[in-house]
Amino acid sequence: MTAATETAPHAGAAPSEFPAGFRWGAATAAFQVEGALDADGRTPSTWDTFTAVPGRVHGEHRADVAVDHYHRYREDVALMAELGLNTYRFSVSWPRVQPDGRGPANPKGLDFYSRLVDELLANGIDPMLTLYHWDHPQVLQDAGGWADRDMAQRFADYAGLVAARLGDRVPLWVTLNEPWCTAFLGHASGIHAPGVADDATTLAVAHHLNLAHGLGVQALRAALPASAQVSIALNPAPVRTRGTSPADLDAVRRADALRNRIFFDPLLRGAYPADLIADTAHVSDWSFVRDGDLATAAVPIDVLGVNYYTPLYVAGGEGPADPYNRWVGSEGLVHVAPAEGPATIHGQVDAGGLRELLNRIRHDYGPVPIMIAENGVSYPDQLGPDGRVDDVGRVDYLHAHLAALHDAITDGVDVRGYVMWSLIDNFEWVYGYSQTFGLIHVDRATQRRTIKNSGHWYRGVIAANAIPPLNTPAAG
Ligand code: GCO
């Protein structure tokens, strides 16, 4: 992995301009914002089931209301327009559209997304539709879920139904959101739905997701106009070590294979990394990979979505069990907490890691166009007595990461847009509502929305298509 990690100073007097036509957006996900879990024919998802088990979610919070986006979407689109977004990334709830996980679509389920798309377009905002953001129908989980190869075809069929209804108006499509989380958090550590903890299953799930992505792209291409852009949103991370021993350096290689190359390589090169196969040979013989699968997984995409939060620090040797990173088949590999710098639930704040990551992708996988499909931070935001949310920490975070992104573009990386996570405070999975990532604050008791100072700052960036010098104080 190459590329500088320090962000070139943007302390000059001139703003740093982004390319013409650069996309500026914000993101949400169905289960995190919609609520209305039993409205209009929706059936339970695997996350409905997972979060219903006591002890799994902070404060026993539930997503049955979330931020009521299902009913308040017009108000939320108006706020997106006030922010000046030209792109809104949202996900479709599979069990809303296909309650039985197979068979014909539920018209009322699709109707909601059709209304949302029309509201976005009426406000000059391009829809960026994620087909799968972890909430597949429970009925499919009962049939084996992603551990079962058939799930890949179920996903492709579902993709075709959504594209048939919305493909005339949605220009940007994302097949899967963060398959690493589905595979490793959902099936290795088990701290995400469906709560499985089995190394061999994790590897099969990762492959079935890669296969599903490829079959999904084919289904989308069959239904969409040629102008549509198809992508996937991965959550890679720069992998680092502070150690110098051979074990430390080998820990970087192994963690990079399990976090990054297990998806980069099949999707962008049509093959799994040989070292990954070797490292995990005692866990699985990888016989779940069948002839033709990798050619399917590697079908061309138009854009690679990158969700970036933080680098990953590892070391060789033994260490405490790490609930977040279960290193499948890699005993003697430990995730270490970063020693310095401000840390959040996602780890160390490190804007230079974004530049490093994007240069690595370009260096190792070529000039694939990139969209930042998620980047953001949770801080404990408070509504002040003046009715404003002075989230200066989030402004600093966004400013530093946009400066790093600008540097990566200057380095030659083809970046087409930036989608901030998140538009609005929402249900943060096992953290419930305890973590707030939004540009928009939500009063949980009243559902009242308030644009935070970071939202006002972001609106200025979008209007100028540029970031101010880093030494410019955030407007209060
Ligand atoms: C993820 C998911 C989002 C999270 C966000 C903040 O990256 O984990 O895509 O659903 O809410 O990243 O953790």
CSV table of C-alpha atoms and ligand atoms in Angstrom, one decimal:
chain,number,residue,atom,x,y,z
A,1,MET,CA,0.0,0.0,0.0
A,2,THR,CA,1.4,3.3,-0.9
A,3,ALA,CA,0.6,7.0,-0.8
A,4,ALA,CA,1.1,9.7,1.6
A,5,THR,CA,-1.1,9.7,4.6
A,6,GLU,CA,-0.6,13.3,5.7
A,7,THR,CA,-3.2,15.7,4.4
A,8,ALA,CA,-1.5,18.5,2.5
A,9,PRO,CA,-2.2,21.7,4.3
A,10,HIS,CA,-5.3,23.6,3.1
A,11,ALA,CA,-4.4,26.5,5.2
A,12,GLY,CA,-4.0,28.9,2.3
A,13,ALA,CA,-6.4,31.7,1.6
A,14,ALA,CA,-8.1,30.1,-1.4
A,15,PRO,CA,-10.9,27.5,-1.0
A,16,SER,CA,-10.2,24.1,-2.4
A,17,GLU,CA,-12.6,23.5,-5.3
A,18,PHE,CA,-14.0,20.1,-6.3
A,19,PRO,CA,-14.5,19.0,-9.9
A,20,ALA,CA,-17.4,20.3,-11.8
A,21,GLY,CA,-20.5,18.1,-11.5
A,22,PHE,CA,-19.2,16.6,-8.2
A,23,ARG,CA,-22.0,14.9,-6.4
A,24,TRP,CA,-22.8,16.1,-2.8
A,25,GLY,CA,-25.2,13.9,-0.8
A,26,ALA,CA,-26.2,12.4,2.5
A,27,ALA,CA,-27.2,8.8,3.3
A,28,THR,CA,-29.6,6.8,5.4
A,29,ALA,CA,-30.8,3.2,5.5
A,30,ALA,CA,-34.4,1.9,5.7
A,31,PHE,CA,-34.2,0.1,9.0
A,32,GLN,CA,-32.5,3.0,10.6
A,33,VAL,CA,-34.9,5.7,9.6
A,34,GLU,CA,-38.3,4.5,8.3
A,35,GLY,CA,-40.1,3.0,11.3
A,36,ALA,CA,-43.5,1.6,10.2
A,37,LEU,CA,-42.2,-1.9,10.5
A,38,ASP,CA,-45.6,-3.5,10.0
A,39,ALA,CA,-47.2,-1.0,7.6
A,40,ASP,CA,-48.5,-1.8,4.1
A,41,GLY,CA,-47.6,-5.5,4.0
A,42,ARG,CA,-44.0,-5.3,5.3
A,43,THR,CA,-43.0,-8.5,7.0
A,44,PRO,CA,-40.2,-8.8,9.7
A,45,SER,CA,-36.6,-8.5,8.6
A,46,THR,CA,-33.7,-10.3,10.3
A,47,TRP,CA,-33.0,-7.1,12.1
A,48,ASP,CA,-36.6,-6.9,13.5
A,49,THR,CA,-35.9,-10.4,14.9
A,50,PHE,CA,-32.3,-9.7,16.1
A,51,THR,CA,-33.2,-6.4,17.9
A,52,ALA,CA,-36.2,-8.0,19.7
A,53,VAL,CA,-33.9,-10.2,21.8
A,54,PRO,CA,-33.2,-8.5,25.1
A,55,GLY,CA,-29.6,-7.4,25.8
A,56,ARG,CA,-28.6,-6.9,22.2
A,57,VAL,CA,-29.5,-3.2,21.7
A,58,HIS,CA,-28.4,-0.3,23.9
A,59,GLY,CA,-31.2,0.7,26.3
A,60,GLU,CA,-33.4,-1.9,24.6
A,61,HIS,CA,-34.1,0.7,21.9
A,62,ARG,CA,-36.3,-0.4,19.0
A,63,ALA,CA,-36.6,0.7,15.4
A,64,ASP,CA,-40.4,0.4,15.2
A,65,VAL,CA,-40.7,4.2,14.9
A,66,ALA,CA,-37.0,5.2,14.2
A,67,VAL,CA,-37.4,8.8,12.9
A,68,ASP,CA,-40.7,8.0,11.2
A,69,HIS,CA,-39.2,8.7,7.8
A,70,TYR,CA,-41.9,6.4,6.2
A,71,HIS,CA,-44.5,9.1,7.1
A,72,ARG,CA,-42.3,12.2,7.2
A,73,TYR,CA,-40.3,11.7,4.0
A,74,ARG,CA,-41.7,14.9,2.4
A,75,GLU,CA,-40.6,17.0,5.3
A,76,ASP,CA,-37.2,15.2,5.2
A,77,VAL,CA,-36.8,15.8,1.4
A,78,ALA,CA,-37.6,19.5,2.0
A,79,LEU,CA,-34.7,19.6,4.5
A,80,MET,CA,-32.5,17.9,2.0
A,81,ALA,CA,-33.4,20.6,-0.5
A,82,GLU,CA,-32.6,23.2,2.2
A,83,LEU,CA,-29.2,21.6,2.6
A,84,GLY,CA,-28.7,21.9,-1.1
A,85,LEU,CA,-28.0,18.1,-1.6
A,86,ASN,CA,-28.0,17.0,-5.2
A,87,THR,CA,-27.9,13.3,-4.2
A,88,TYR,CA,-29.7,11.3,-1.5
A,89,ARG,CA,-28.6,7.8,-0.8
A,90,PHE,CA,-31.3,5.6,0.8
A,91,SER,CA,-31.9,1.9,1.0
A,92,VAL,CA,-35.0,-0.1,0.1
A,93,SER,CA,-36.5,-2.5,2.8
A,94,TRP,CA,-36.5,-5.9,1.0
A,95,PRO,CA,-39.4,-7.2,3.2
A,96,ARG,CA,-41.4,-4.1,2.3
A,97,VAL,CA,-41.1,-4.9,-1.4
A,98,GLN,CA,-41.0,-8.7,-1.3
A,99,PRO,CA,-42.6,-9.8,2.0
A,100,ASP,CA,-42.2,-13.5,1.3
A,101,GLY,CA,-38.6,-13.0,0.0
A,102,ARG,CA,-39.7,-14.5,-3.3
A,103,GLY,CA,-42.5,-14.1,-5.8
A,104,PRO,CA,-44.2,-10.9,-7.0
A,105,ALA,CA,-43.6,-7.5,-5.5
A,106,ASN,CA,-45.9,-6.0,-2.9
A,107,PRO,CA,-47.3,-2.9,-4.7
A,108,LYS,CA,-47.8,-0.9,-1.6
A,109,GLY,CA,-44.2,-1.5,-0.6
A,110,LEU,CA,-42.9,-0.2,-3.9
A,111,ASP,CA,-45.4,2.6,-3.9
A,112,PHE,CA,-43.6,4.2,-0.9
A,113,TYR,CA,-40.3,4.3,-2.7
A,114,SER,CA,-41.9,5.5,-5.9
A,115,ARG,CA,-43.4,8.5,-3.9
A,116,LEU,CA,-40.0,9.1,-2.3
A,117,VAL,CA,-38.2,9.1,-5.7
A,118,ASP,CA,-40.8,11.5,-7.2
A,119,GLU,CA,-40.4,13.8,-4.2
A,120,LEU,CA,-36.6,13.8,-4.6
A,121,LEU,CA,-36.7,14.5,-8.3
A,122,ALA,CA,-39.3,17.3,-7.8
A,123,ASN,CA,-36.7,18.9,-5.5
A,124,GLY,CA,-33.8,18.5,-7.9
A,125,ILE,CA,-32.2,15.6,-5.9
A,126,ASP,CA,-30.9,12.5,-7.6
A,127,PRO,CA,-31.9,9.2,-5.8
A,128,MET,CA,-29.0,6.9,-5.0
A,129,LEU,CA,-30.8,3.6,-4.2
A,130,THR,CA,-29.1,0.9,-2.1
A,131,LEU,CA,-30.9,-2.4,-2.6
A,132,TYR,CA,-29.5,-4.2,0.5
A,133,HIS,CA,-28.6,-2.6,3.7
A,134,TRP,CA,-28.7,-5.7,5.9
A,135,ASP,CA,-32.4,-6.1,6.5
A,136,HIS,CA,-33.4,-9.1,4.4
A,137,PRO,CA,-36.8,-10.8,5.1
A,138,GLN,CA,-36.7,-13.1,8.1
A,139,VAL,CA,-38.5,-15.7,6.1
A,140,LEU,CA,-35.3,-16.0,3.9
A,141,GLN,CA,-33.2,-16.1,7.1
A,142,ASP,CA,-35.3,-19.0,8.2
A,143,ALA,CA,-34.5,-20.7,4.9
A,144,GLY,CA,-30.8,-20.4,5.5
A,145,GLY,CA,-30.0,-16.7,4.8
A,146,TRP,CA,-26.7,-15.8,3.3
A,147,ALA,CA,-25.2,-19.1,4.4
A,148,ASP,CA,-27.4,-20.6,1.6
A,149,ARG,CA,-26.2,-20.1,-1.9
A,150,ASP,CA,-29.8,-19.7,-3.2
A,151,MET,CA,-29.9,-16.3,-1.4
A,152,ALA,CA,-27.8,-14.9,-4.2
A,153,GLN,CA,-30.6,-15.6,-6.7
A,154,ARG,CA,-33.2,-14.4,-4.3
A,155,PHE,CA,-31.4,-11.1,-4.2
A,156,ALA,CA,-31.1,-10.9,-8.0
A,157,ASP,CA,-34.9,-11.5,-8.3
A,158,TYR,CA,-35.6,-8.8,-5.8
A,159,ALA,CA,-33.2,-6.4,-7.6
A,160,GLY,CA,-35.1,-7.0,-10.8
A,161,LEU,CA,-38.4,-6.2,-9.2
A,162,VAL,CA,-37.2,-2.8,-7.8
A,163,ALA,CA,-35.5,-1.9,-11.0
A,164,ALA,CA,-38.6,-2.7,-13.1
A,165,ARG,CA,-40.6,-0.2,-11.0
A,166,LEU,CA,-38.1,2.6,-10.3
A,167,GLY,CA,-35.5,2.1,-13.0
A,168,ASP,CA,-37.0,4.9,-15.1
A,169,ARG,CA,-36.3,7.5,-12.5
A,170,VAL,CA,-33.3,6.3,-10.3
A,171,PRO,CA,-29.9,7.1,-11.9
A,172,LEU,CA,-27.6,5.6,-9.2
A,173,TRP,CA,-27.8,2.0,-7.8
A,174,VAL,CA,-25.9,0.3,-5.1
A,175,THR,CA,-26.3,-3.5,-4.9
A,176,LEU,CA,-25.0,-4.2,-1.3
A,177,ASN,CA,-24.0,-2.1,1.6
A,178,GLU,CA,-20.9,-3.3,3.4
A,179,PRO,CA,-20.9,-7.0,2.8
A,180,TRP,CA,-18.0,-7.3,5.3
A,181,CYS,CA,-20.5,-6.3,8.1
A,182,THR,CA,-23.1,-8.9,6.9
A,183,ALA,CA,-20.4,-11.6,6.7
A,184,PHE,CA,-18.1,-10.9,9.7
A,185,LEU,CA,-20.3,-9.0,12.2
A,186,GLY,CA,-23.4,-11.1,11.3
A,187,HIS,CA,-21.7,-14.5,11.1
A,188,ALA,CA,-18.3,-14.4,12.7
A,189,SER,CA,-18.6,-12.2,15.8
A,190,GLY,CA,-22.4,-12.5,15.7
A,191,ILE,CA,-22.9,-8.9,17.1
A,192,HIS,CA,-25.1,-8.1,14.1
A,193,ALA,CA,-28.1,-9.9,12.7
A,194,PRO,CA,-28.5,-12.8,12.3
A,195,GLY,CA,-26.2,-13.3,15.3
A,196,VAL,CA,-24.2,-16.4,14.0
A,197,ALA,CA,-20.7,-17.1,15.2
A,198,ASP,CA,-19.1,-19.6,12.8
A,199,ASP,CA,-15.8,-19.1,10.9
A,200,ALA,CA,-16.5,-21.5,8.0
A,201,THR,CA,-20.0,-20.0,7.5
A,202,THR,CA,-18.5,-16.5,7.5
A,203,LEU,CA,-16.4,-17.3,4.4
A,204,ALA,CA,-19.3,-18.9,2.6
A,205,VAL,CA,-21.5,-15.9,3.4
A,206,ALA,CA,-18.8,-13.5,2.0
A,207,HIS,CA,-18.7,-15.5,-1.2
A,208,HIS,CA,-22.5,-15.7,-1.6
A,209,LEU,CA,-22.6,-11.9,-1.1
A,210,ASN,CA,-20.0,-11.5,-3.9
A,211,LEU,CA,-22.0,-13.8,-6.1
A,212,ALA,CA,-25.3,-12.0,-5.2
A,213,HIS,CA,-23.7,-8.7,-6.2
A,214,GLY,CA,-22.7,-10.0,-9.6
A,215,LEU,CA,-26.2,-11.6,-10.2
A,216,GLY,CA,-27.8,-8.4,-9.0
A,217,VAL,CA,-25.7,-6.3,-11.4
A,218,GLN,CA,-26.9,-8.5,-14.2
A,219,ALA,CA,-30.5,-8.2,-13.1
A,220,LEU,CA,-30.1,-4.4,-13.0
A,221,ARG,CA,-28.5,-4.2,-16.4
A,222,ALA,CA,-31.4,-6.1,-17.9
A,223,ALA,CA,-33.9,-3.7,-16.5
A,224,LEU,CA,-32.2,-0.3,-16.4
A,225,PRO,CA,-31.5,2.3,-19.1
A,226,ALA,CA,-27.9,2.3,-20.2
A,227,SER,CA,-27.4,5.7,-18.5
A,228,ALA,CA,-27.9,4.2,-15.0
A,229,GLN,CA,-24.8,3.8,-12.8
A,230,VAL,CA,-24.4,0.6,-10.9
A,231,SER,CA,-22.1,0.2,-7.9
A,232,ILE,CA,-21.5,-1.6,-4.6
A,233,ALA,CA,-20.6,0.2,-1.2
A,234,LEU,CA,-17.7,-1.5,0.5
A,235,ASN,CA,-16.2,-0.5,3.9
A,236,PRO,CA,-12.5,-1.0,3.4
A,237,ALA,CA,-10.0,0.3,5.9
A,238,PRO,CA,-6.2,1.1,5.8
A,239,VAL,CA,-4.6,-1.6,7.9
A,240,ARG,CA,-1.6,-0.5,10.1
A,241,THR,CA,0.6,-1.8,12.8
A,242,ARG,CA,2.8,0.0,15.3
A,243,GLY,CA,4.9,-3.1,15.7
A,244,THR,CA,7.9,-4.0,13.6
A,245,SER,CA,8.2,-7.8,14.2
A,246,PRO,CA,7.5,-10.2,11.3
A,247,ALA,CA,4.4,-11.3,13.2
A,248,ASP,CA,3.1,-7.7,13.3
A,249,LEU,CA,3.8,-7.2,9.6
A,250,ASP,CA,2.1,-10.5,8.8
A,251,ALA,CA,-0.8,-9.4,10.9
A,252,VAL,CA,-1.3,-6.5,8.5
A,253,ARG,CA,-1.3,-8.8,5.5
A,254,ARG,CA,-3.8,-11.2,7.0
A,255,ALA,CA,-6.1,-8.5,8.3
A,256,ASP,CA,-6.0,-6.7,4.9
A,257,ALA,CA,-7.0,-10.0,3.3
A,258,LEU,CA,-10.0,-10.6,5.6
A,259,ARG,CA,-11.2,-7.0,5.7
A,260,ASN,CA,-10.4,-5.6,2.2
A,261,ARG,CA,-9.2,-8.1,-0.4
A,262,ILE,CA,-11.9,-10.7,0.3
A,263,PHE,CA,-14.2,-8.2,-1.6
A,264,PHE,CA,-11.8,-6.1,-3.7
A,265,ASP,CA,-10.2,-9.0,-5.4
A,266,PRO,CA,-13.2,-11.0,-6.5
A,267,LEU,CA,-15.2,-7.9,-7.6
A,268,LEU,CA,-12.3,-6.1,-9.3
A,269,ARG,CA,-10.0,-8.9,-10.3
A,270,GLY,CA,-12.3,-12.0,-10.5
A,271,ALA,CA,-10.3,-14.1,-8.1
A,272,TYR,CA,-9.9,-14.6,-4.3
A,273,PRO,CA,-6.4,-13.8,-2.9
A,274,ALA,CA,-4.2,-16.9,-2.8
A,275,ASP,CA,-2.9,-15.9,0.7
A,276,LEU,CA,-6.5,-15.7,2.0
A,277,ILE,CA,-7.3,-19.2,0.8
A,278,ALA,CA,-4.1,-20.5,2.3
A,279,ASP,CA,-4.6,-18.6,5.6
A,280,THR,CA,-8.1,-20.1,6.0
A,281,ALA,CA,-7.5,-23.6,4.6
A,282,HIS,CA,-7.9,-25.1,8.1
A,283,VAL,CA,-11.3,-23.4,8.4
A,284,SER,CA,-12.8,-24.1,5.0
A,285,ASP,CA,-11.9,-25.8,1.7
A,286,TRP,CA,-13.7,-23.0,-0.1
A,287,SER,CA,-15.7,-25.6,-2.1
A,288,PHE,CA,-18.7,-23.2,-2.0
A,289,VAL,CA,-17.0,-21.4,-4.9
A,290,ARG,CA,-18.3,-23.0,-8.1
A,291,ASP,CA,-17.2,-22.6,-11.7
A,292,GLY,CA,-18.3,-19.3,-13.1
A,293,ASP,CA,-19.0,-17.7,-9.8
A,294,LEU,CA,-16.0,-15.4,-9.9
A,295,ALA,CA,-16.7,-14.3,-13.5
A,296,THR,CA,-20.2,-13.3,-12.2
A,297,ALA,CA,-18.9,-11.5,-9.2
A,298,ALA,CA,-16.5,-9.5,-11.3
A,299,VAL,CA,-19.1,-8.2,-13.8
A,300,PRO,CA,-18.2,-4.5,-14.5
A,301,ILE,CA,-19.5,-1.8,-12.3
A,302,ASP,CA,-19.7,1.9,-13.1
A,303,VAL,CA,-18.5,3.2,-9.7
A,304,LEU,CA,-17.0,1.7,-6.6
A,305,GLY,CA,-18.7,3.0,-3.4
A,306,VAL,CA,-16.3,3.4,-0.5
A,307,ASN,CA,-17.6,3.9,3.1
A,308,TYR,CA,-14.7,5.2,5.2
A,309,TYR,CA,-14.6,5.8,8.9
A,310,THR,CA,-11.2,4.9,10.4
A,311,PRO,CA,-8.0,2.9,9.9
A,312,LEU,CA,-7.5,-0.5,11.5
A,313,TYR,CA,-4.6,-1.2,13.8
A,314,VAL,CA,-3.4,-4.8,14.3
A,315,ALA,CA,-0.5,-6.7,15.8
A,316,GLY,CA,0.8,-10.2,15.8
A,317,GLY,CA,0.4,-12.3,19.0
A,318,GLU,CA,-2.3,-13.1,21.4
A,319,GLY,CA,-4.8,-10.6,22.8
A,320,PRO,CA,-8.2,-10.3,24.3
A,321,ALA,CA,-11.1,-11.5,22.3
A,322,ASP,CA,-12.3,-8.6,20.2
A,323,PRO,CA,-16.1,-8.5,19.8
A,324,TYR,CA,-16.0,-6.3,16.7
A,325,ASN,CA,-13.2,-7.9,14.7
A,326,ARG,CA,-13.4,-11.7,14.6
A,327,TRP,CA,-10.3,-12.7,12.6
A,328,VAL,CA,-11.6,-15.8,10.9
A,329,GLY,CA,-8.9,-18.5,10.7
A,330,SER,CA,-6.2,-16.1,11.9
A,331,GLU,CA,-5.2,-17.0,15.3
A,332,GLY,CA,-2.4,-14.8,16.6
A,333,LEU,CA,-3.8,-11.7,15.0
A,334,VAL,CA,-5.2,-9.0,17.2
A,335,HIS,CA,-6.9,-5.7,16.7
A,336,VAL,CA,-5.3,-3.0,18.8
A,337,ALA,CA,-7.0,0.2,19.9
A,338,PRO,CA,-5.2,3.2,18.5
A,339,ALA,CA,-3.0,4.8,21.2
A,340,GLU,CA,-3.5,8.4,20.2
A,341,GLY,CA,-5.9,10.8,18.7
A,342,PRO,CA,-9.6,11.4,19.2
A,343,ALA,CA,-11.6,8.2,19.1
A,344,THR,CA,-15.3,7.5,18.4
A,345,ILE,CA,-17.4,4.4,18.2
A,346,HIS,CA,-15.7,3.8,14.9
A,347,GLY,CA,-12.2,4.2,16.3
A,348,GLN,CA,-9.6,6.9,15.7
A,349,VAL,CA,-10.4,10.0,13.7
A,350,ASP,CA,-7.8,10.0,10.9
A,351,ALA,CA,-8.7,11.9,7.8
A,352,GLY,CA,-5.3,11.0,6.2
A,353,GLY,CA,-6.5,7.4,6.2
A,354,LEU,CA,-9.1,8.3,3.6
A,355,ARG,CA,-6.4,9.7,1.2
A,356,GLU,CA,-4.2,6.7,1.9
A,357,LEU,CA,-7.1,4.3,1.2
A,358,LEU,CA,-8.2,5.9,-2.1
A,359,ASN,CA,-4.6,5.9,-3.4
A,360,ARG,CA,-4.2,2.3,-2.4
A,361,ILE,CA,-7.3,1.4,-4.4
A,362,ARG,CA,-6.1,3.3,-7.4
A,363,HIS,CA,-2.6,1.8,-7.1
A,364,ASP,CA,-3.7,-1.8,-6.6
A,365,TYR,CA,-6.9,-2.0,-8.6
A,366,GLY,CA,-6.7,0.7,-11.3
A,367,PRO,CA,-8.7,3.8,-12.1
A,368,VAL,CA,-12.1,2.6,-11.1
A,369,PRO,CA,-14.3,5.7,-10.5
A,370,ILE,CA,-15.1,6.1,-6.8
A,371,MET,CA,-18.0,7.6,-4.8
A,372,ILE,CA,-17.6,8.1,-1.0
A,373,ALA,CA,-20.8,6.4,-0.1
A,374,GLU,CA,-20.5,7.0,3.7
A,375,ASN,CA,-18.3,9.1,5.9
A,376,GLY,CA,-19.2,10.7,9.1
A,377,VAL,CA,-18.9,10.7,12.9
A,378,SER,CA,-21.0,10.3,16.0
A,379,TYR,CA,-20.7,12.9,18.7
A,380,PRO,CA,-23.1,13.6,21.6
A,381,ASP,CA,-25.0,16.5,20.0
A,382,GLN,CA,-27.2,18.6,22.2
A,383,LEU,CA,-29.9,21.1,21.2
A,384,GLY,CA,-28.8,24.4,22.8
A,385,PRO,CA,-31.1,26.9,24.5
A,386,ASP,CA,-30.9,28.9,21.3
A,387,GLY,CA,-32.5,26.1,19.4
A,388,ARG,CA,-29.3,25.3,17.5
A,389,VAL,CA,-26.9,22.3,17.6
A,390,ASP,CA,-23.4,23.5,17.7
A,391,ASP,CA,-21.7,20.3,16.5
A,392,VAL,CA,-18.3,21.9,15.9
A,393,GLY,CA,-16.6,18.5,16.2
A,394,ARG,CA,-18.5,17.2,13.2
A,395,VAL,CA,-17.7,20.3,11.2
A,396,ASP,CA,-14.0,19.8,12.0
A,397,TYR,CA,-14.3,16.1,11.0
A,398,LEU,CA,-16.1,16.8,7.7
A,399,HIS,CA,-13.6,19.6,6.9
A,400,ALA,CA,-10.6,17.4,7.5
A,401,HIS,CA,-12.0,14.5,5.5
A,402,LEU,CA,-13.1,16.6,2.6
A,403,ALA,CA,-9.6,18.1,2.6
A,404,ALA,CA,-8.1,14.6,2.5
A,405,LEU,CA,-10.6,13.7,-0.3
A,406,HIS,CA,-9.5,16.8,-2.2
A,407,ASP,CA,-5.9,15.7,-1.8
A,408,ALA,CA,-6.7,12.3,-3.2
A,409,ILE,CA,-8.4,13.9,-6.2
A,410,THR,CA,-5.3,16.0,-6.7
A,411,ASP,CA,-3.2,12.8,-6.4
A,412,GLY,CA,-5.2,11.5,-9.4
A,413,VAL,CA,-8.0,9.5,-7.9
A,414,ASP,CA,-11.2,9.6,-9.9
A,415,VAL,CA,-13.7,10.6,-7.2
A,416,ARG,CA,-17.2,11.4,-8.4
A,417,GLY,CA,-18.9,12.4,-5.2
A,418,TYR,CA,-19.2,12.5,-1.5
A,419,VAL,CA,-22.2,11.1,0.5
A,420,MET,CA,-22.1,12.0,4.1
A,421,TRP,CA,-23.3,9.6,6.8
A,422,SER,CA,-25.9,10.6,7.9
A,423,LEU,CA,-28.6,12.9,6.7
A,424,ILE,CA,-30.4,12.6,10.0
A,425,ASP,CA,-29.9,11.1,13.5
A,426,ASN,CA,-31.2,7.6,13.4
A,427,PHE,CA,-31.2,4.0,14.9
A,428,GLU,CA,-27.5,3.1,15.0
A,429,TRP,CA,-28.0,-0.7,15.1
A,430,VAL,CA,-26.9,-2.2,18.4
A,431,TYR,CA,-26.2,1.4,19.7
A,432,GLY,CA,-29.8,2.3,19.3
A,433,TYR,CA,-30.4,6.0,19.4
A,434,SER,CA,-27.4,6.6,21.7
A,435,GLN,CA,-25.1,7.6,18.7
A,436,THR,CA,-25.9,10.6,16.6
A,437,PHE,CA,-24.4,10.9,13.1
A,438,GLY,CA,-26.9,13.3,11.5
A,439,LEU,CA,-26.6,16.7,9.9
A,440,ILE,CA,-30.2,16.9,11.2
A,441,HIS,CA,-31.0,16.6,14.9
A,442,VAL,CA,-34.2,14.7,15.9
A,443,ASP,CA,-36.0,15.3,19.2
A,444,ARG,CA,-37.0,11.7,20.0
A,445,ALA,CA,-40.1,12.8,22.0
A,446,THR,CA,-41.6,15.0,19.3
A,447,GLN,CA,-39.7,13.9,16.1
A,448,ARG,CA,-38.9,17.6,15.6
A,449,ARG,CA,-36.1,18.1,13.1
A,450,THR,CA,-33.4,20.7,13.5
A,451,ILE,CA,-30.5,21.3,11.0
A,452,LYS,CA,-27.3,21.2,13.0
A,453,ASN,CA,-24.5,23.7,12.5
A,454,SER,CA,-22.7,21.0,10.5
A,455,GLY,CA,-25.6,21.0,8.1
A,456,HIS,CA,-25.4,24.7,7.6
A,457,TRP,CA,-21.7,24.4,7.0
A,458,TYR,CA,-22.1,21.5,4.6
A,459,ARG,CA,-24.7,23.6,2.6
A,460,GLY,CA,-22.0,26.3,2.1
A,461,VAL,CA,-19.6,23.7,0.9
A,462,ILE,CA,-22.2,22.4,-1.6
A,463,ALA,CA,-23.1,25.8,-2.8
A,464,ALA,CA,-19.4,26.7,-3.4
A,465,ASN,CA,-18.4,23.2,-4.6
A,466,ALA,CA,-15.4,23.9,-2.5
A,467,ILE,CA,-14.1,23.7,1.1
A,468,PRO,CA,-12.8,26.8,2.9
A,469,PRO,CA,-9.2,26.8,4.1
A,470,LEU,CA,-8.7,24.5,7.1
A,471,ASN,CA,-7.9,27.5,9.3
A,472,THR,CA,-11.3,29.1,8.7
A,473,PRO,CA,-13.3,28.9,11.9
A,474,ALA,CA,-16.6,27.1,11.6
A,475,ALA,CA,-19.5,29.6,11.4
A,476,GLY,CA,-21.4,29.5,14.7
B,1,GCO,C1,-22.2,1.2,8.6
B,1,GCO,C2,-23.6,1.3,8.0
B,1,GCO,C3,-24.4,2.5,8.6
B,1,GCO,C4,-24.0,2.9,10.0
B,1,GCO,C5,-22.9,4.0,9.9
B,1,GCO,C6,-22.5,4.5,11.3
B,1,GCO,O1,-21.3,1.6,7.9
B,1,GCO,O2,-22.1,0.6,9.6
B,1,GCO,O3,-23.6,1.5,6.6
B,1,GCO,O4,-25.7,1.9,8.7
B,1,GCO,O5,-25.1,3.5,10.7
B,1,GCO,O6,-21.8,3.5,9.3
B,1,GCO,O7,-22.0,3.5,12.0
